[in-house]
Amino acid sequence: MVGHSLIAENRETMTISAVKDVPRFNEENISLALEEGGLEIDGTNLQIVNL
């Protein structure tokens, strides 16, 4: 099992570890492939800053 973390700061910034791929993203949805599963993030004005 691979450890991962998700840190949300003030509902404005998220830091997520163990991300393998970003299959799709736009300003309203980000789909992430993690080491063990997936994660969908919905919102408005979403951006990816660092990979």
Backbone as JSON Lines, residues from 0, in Angstrom:
{"i":0,"aa":"M","n":[0.84,-1.18,0.0],"ca":[0.0,0.0,0.0],"c":[0.89,1.24,0.0]}
{"i":1,"aa":"V","n":[0.57,2.17,-0.87],"ca":[1.32,3.42,-0.98],"c":[0.6,4.49,-0.17]}
{"i":2,"aa":"G","n":[1.34,5.22,0.64],"ca":[0.75,6.32,1.39],"c":[0.56,7.54,0.5]}
{"i":3,"aa":"H","n":[-0.48,8.27,0.77],"ca":[-0.7,9.52,0.05],"c":[-1.35,10.51,1.01]}
{"i":4,"aa":"S","n":[-1.34,11.77,0.61],"ca":[-1.95,12.79,1.46],"c":[-2.71,13.79,0.61]}
{"i":5,"aa":"L","n":[-3.7,14.4,1.22],"ca":[-4.48,15.47,0.62],"c":[-4.59,16.55,1.68]}
{"i":6,"aa":"I","n":[-4.07,17.73,1.37],"ca":[-4.11,18.86,2.3],"c":[-4.9,19.98,1.64]}
{"i":7,"aa":"A","n":[-5.97,20.42,2.28],"ca":[-6.78,21.53,1.79],"c":[-6.55,22.74,2.69]}
{"i":8,"aa":"E","n":[-6.27,23.87,2.07],"ca":[-6.0,25.09,2.83],"c":[-7.03,26.17,2.48]}
{"i":9,"aa":"N","n":[-7.84,26.53,3.46],"ca":[-8.81,27.63,3.33],"c":[-9.74,27.49,2.13]}
{"i":10,"aa":"R","n":[-10.04,26.25,1.73],"ca":[-10.92,26.0,0.59],"c":[-10.44,26.68,-0.68]}
{"i":11,"aa":"E","n":[-9.14,26.99,-0.76],"ca":[-8.59,27.66,-1.94],"c":[-7.47,26.87,-2.6]}
{"i":12,"aa":"T","n":[-6.68,26.16,-1.81],"ca":[-5.5,25.46,-2.31],"c":[-5.5,24.03,-1.8]}
{"i":13,"aa":"M","n":[-5.17,23.08,-2.7],"ca":[-5.04,21.68,-2.3],"c":[-3.68,21.17,-2.73]}
{"i":14,"aa":"T","n":[-3.07,20.36,-1.88],"ca":[-1.84,19.67,-2.2],"c":[-2.14,18.18,-2.09]}
{"i":15,"aa":"I","n":[-1.88,17.43,-3.17],"ca":[-2.2,16.01,-3.21],"c":[-0.95,15.25,-3.64]}
{"i":16,"aa":"S","n":[-0.59,14.22,-2.87],"ca":[0.58,13.41,-3.22],"c":[0.13,12.09,-3.86]}
{"i":17,"aa":"A","n":[1.09,11.36,-4.43],"ca":[0.88,10.05,-5.06],"c":[-0.03,10.13,-6.29]}
{"i":18,"aa":"V","n":[0.02,11.24,-7.02],"ca":[-0.75,11.39,-8.25],"c":[0.07,10.79,-9.39]}
{"i":19,"aa":"K","n":[-0.53,9.82,-10.12],"ca":[0.16,9.19,-11.25],"c":[-0.14,9.91,-12.56]}
{"i":20,"aa":"D","n":[-1.37,10.4,-12.72],"ca":[-1.78,10.97,-13.99],"c":[-2.97,11.9,-13.76]}
{"i":21,"aa":"V","n":[-3.16,12.82,-14.7],"ca":[-4.33,13.69,-14.71],"c":[-5.04,13.43,-16.04]}
{"i":22,"aa":"P","n":[-5.97,12.44,-16.06],"ca":[-6.62,12.07,-17.32],"c":[-7.42,13.2,-17.97]}
{"i":23,"aa":"R","n":[-8.01,14.06,-17.15],"ca":[-8.74,15.21,-17.73],"c":[-8.9,16.29,-16.67]}
{"i":24,"aa":"F","n":[-8.97,17.5,-17.17],"ca":[-9.23,18.62,-16.26],"c":[-9.77,19.8,-17.05]}
{"i":25,"aa":"N","n":[-10.57,20.61,-16.39],"ca":[-11.03,21.88,-16.91],"c":[-11.32,22.77,-15.7]}
{"i":26,"aa":"E","n":[-11.91,23.91,-15.91],"ca":[-12.12,24.85,-14.8],"c":[-13.16,24.38,-13.79]}
{"i":27,"aa":"E","n":[-13.92,23.32,-14.11],"ca":[-14.98,22.86,-13.21],"c":[-14.75,21.45,-12.66]}
{"i":28,"aa":"N","n":[-13.82,20.68,-13.24],"ca":[-13.6,19.3,-12.79],"c":[-12.16,18.88,-13.06]}
{"i":29,"aa":"I","n":[-11.56,18.2,-12.08],"ca":[-10.24,17.61,-12.24],"c":[-10.36,16.13,-11.88]}
{"i":30,"aa":"S","n":[-9.91,15.27,-12.78],"ca":[-9.91,13.83,-12.55],"c":[-8.46,13.39,-12.37]}
{"i":31,"aa":"L","n":[-8.17,12.75,-11.23],"ca":[-6.81,12.32,-10.92],"c":[-6.73,10.81,-10.82]}
{"i":32,"aa":"A","n":[-5.66,10.22,-11.36],"ca":[-5.35,8.81,-11.15],"c":[-4.28,8.77,-10.08]}
{"i":33,"aa":"L","n":[-4.6,8.14,-8.95],"ca":[-3.67,8.04,-7.83],"c":[-3.0,6.67,-7.84]}
{"i":34,"aa":"E","n":[-1.99,6.49,-7.03],"ca":[-1.31,5.2,-6.92],"c":[-2.3,4.08,-6.61]}
{"i":35,"aa":"E","n":[-3.31,4.37,-5.8],"ca":[-4.3,3.36,-5.42],"c":[-5.72,3.9,-5.59]}
{"i":36,"aa":"G","n":[-6.16,4.08,-6.82],"ca":[-7.52,4.53,-7.06],"c":[-7.56,5.85,-7.8]}
{"i":37,"aa":"G","n":[-8.66,6.56,-7.63],"ca":[-8.84,7.82,-8.33],"c":[-9.48,8.86,-7.43]}
{"i":38,"aa":"L","n":[-9.51,10.09,-7.93],"ca":[-10.09,11.2,-7.18],"c":[-10.68,12.18,-8.17]}
{"i":39,"aa":"E","n":[-11.91,12.61,-7.93],"ca":[-12.59,13.63,-8.73],"c":[-12.78,14.87,-7.86]}
{"i":40,"aa":"I","n":[-12.41,16.01,-8.4],"ca":[-12.56,17.28,-7.68],"c":[-13.45,18.18,-8.53]}
{"i":41,"aa":"D","n":[-14.55,18.66,-7.96],"ca":[-15.46,19.58,-8.64],"c":[-15.39,20.94,-7.97]}
{"i":42,"aa":"G","n":[-15.52,21.99,-8.77],"ca":[-15.5,23.34,-8.23],"c":[-15.64,24.36,-9.35]}
{"i":43,"aa":"T","n":[-15.19,25.56,-9.1],"ca":[-15.2,26.61,-10.11],"c":[-13.81,27.22,-10.18]}
{"i":44,"aa":"N","n":[-13.42,27.65,-11.35],"ca":[-12.11,28.27,-11.58],"c":[-10.95,27.4,-11.09]}
{"i":45,"aa":"L","n":[-11.03,26.07,-11.3],"ca":[-9.97,25.16,-10.87],"c":[-8.74,25.32,-11.75]}
{"i":46,"aa":"Q","n":[-7.58,25.2,-11.15],"ca":[-6.31,25.31,-11.87],"c":[-5.34,24.27,-11.32]}
{"i":47,"aa":"I","n":[-4.45,23.79,-12.18],"ca":[-3.35,22.93,-11.75],"c":[-2.09,23.77,-11.82]}
{"i":48,"aa":"V","n":[-1.4,23.9,-10.69],"ca":[-0.21,24.75,-10.63],"c":[1.06,23.95,-10.83]}
{"i":49,"aa":"N","n":[1.24,22.86,-10.1],"ca":[2.44,22.02,-10.21],"c":[2.04,20.57,-10.4]}
{"i":50,"aa":"L","n":[2.81,19.87,-11.22],"ca":[2.6,18.42,-11.37],"c":[3.81,17.71,-10.83]}
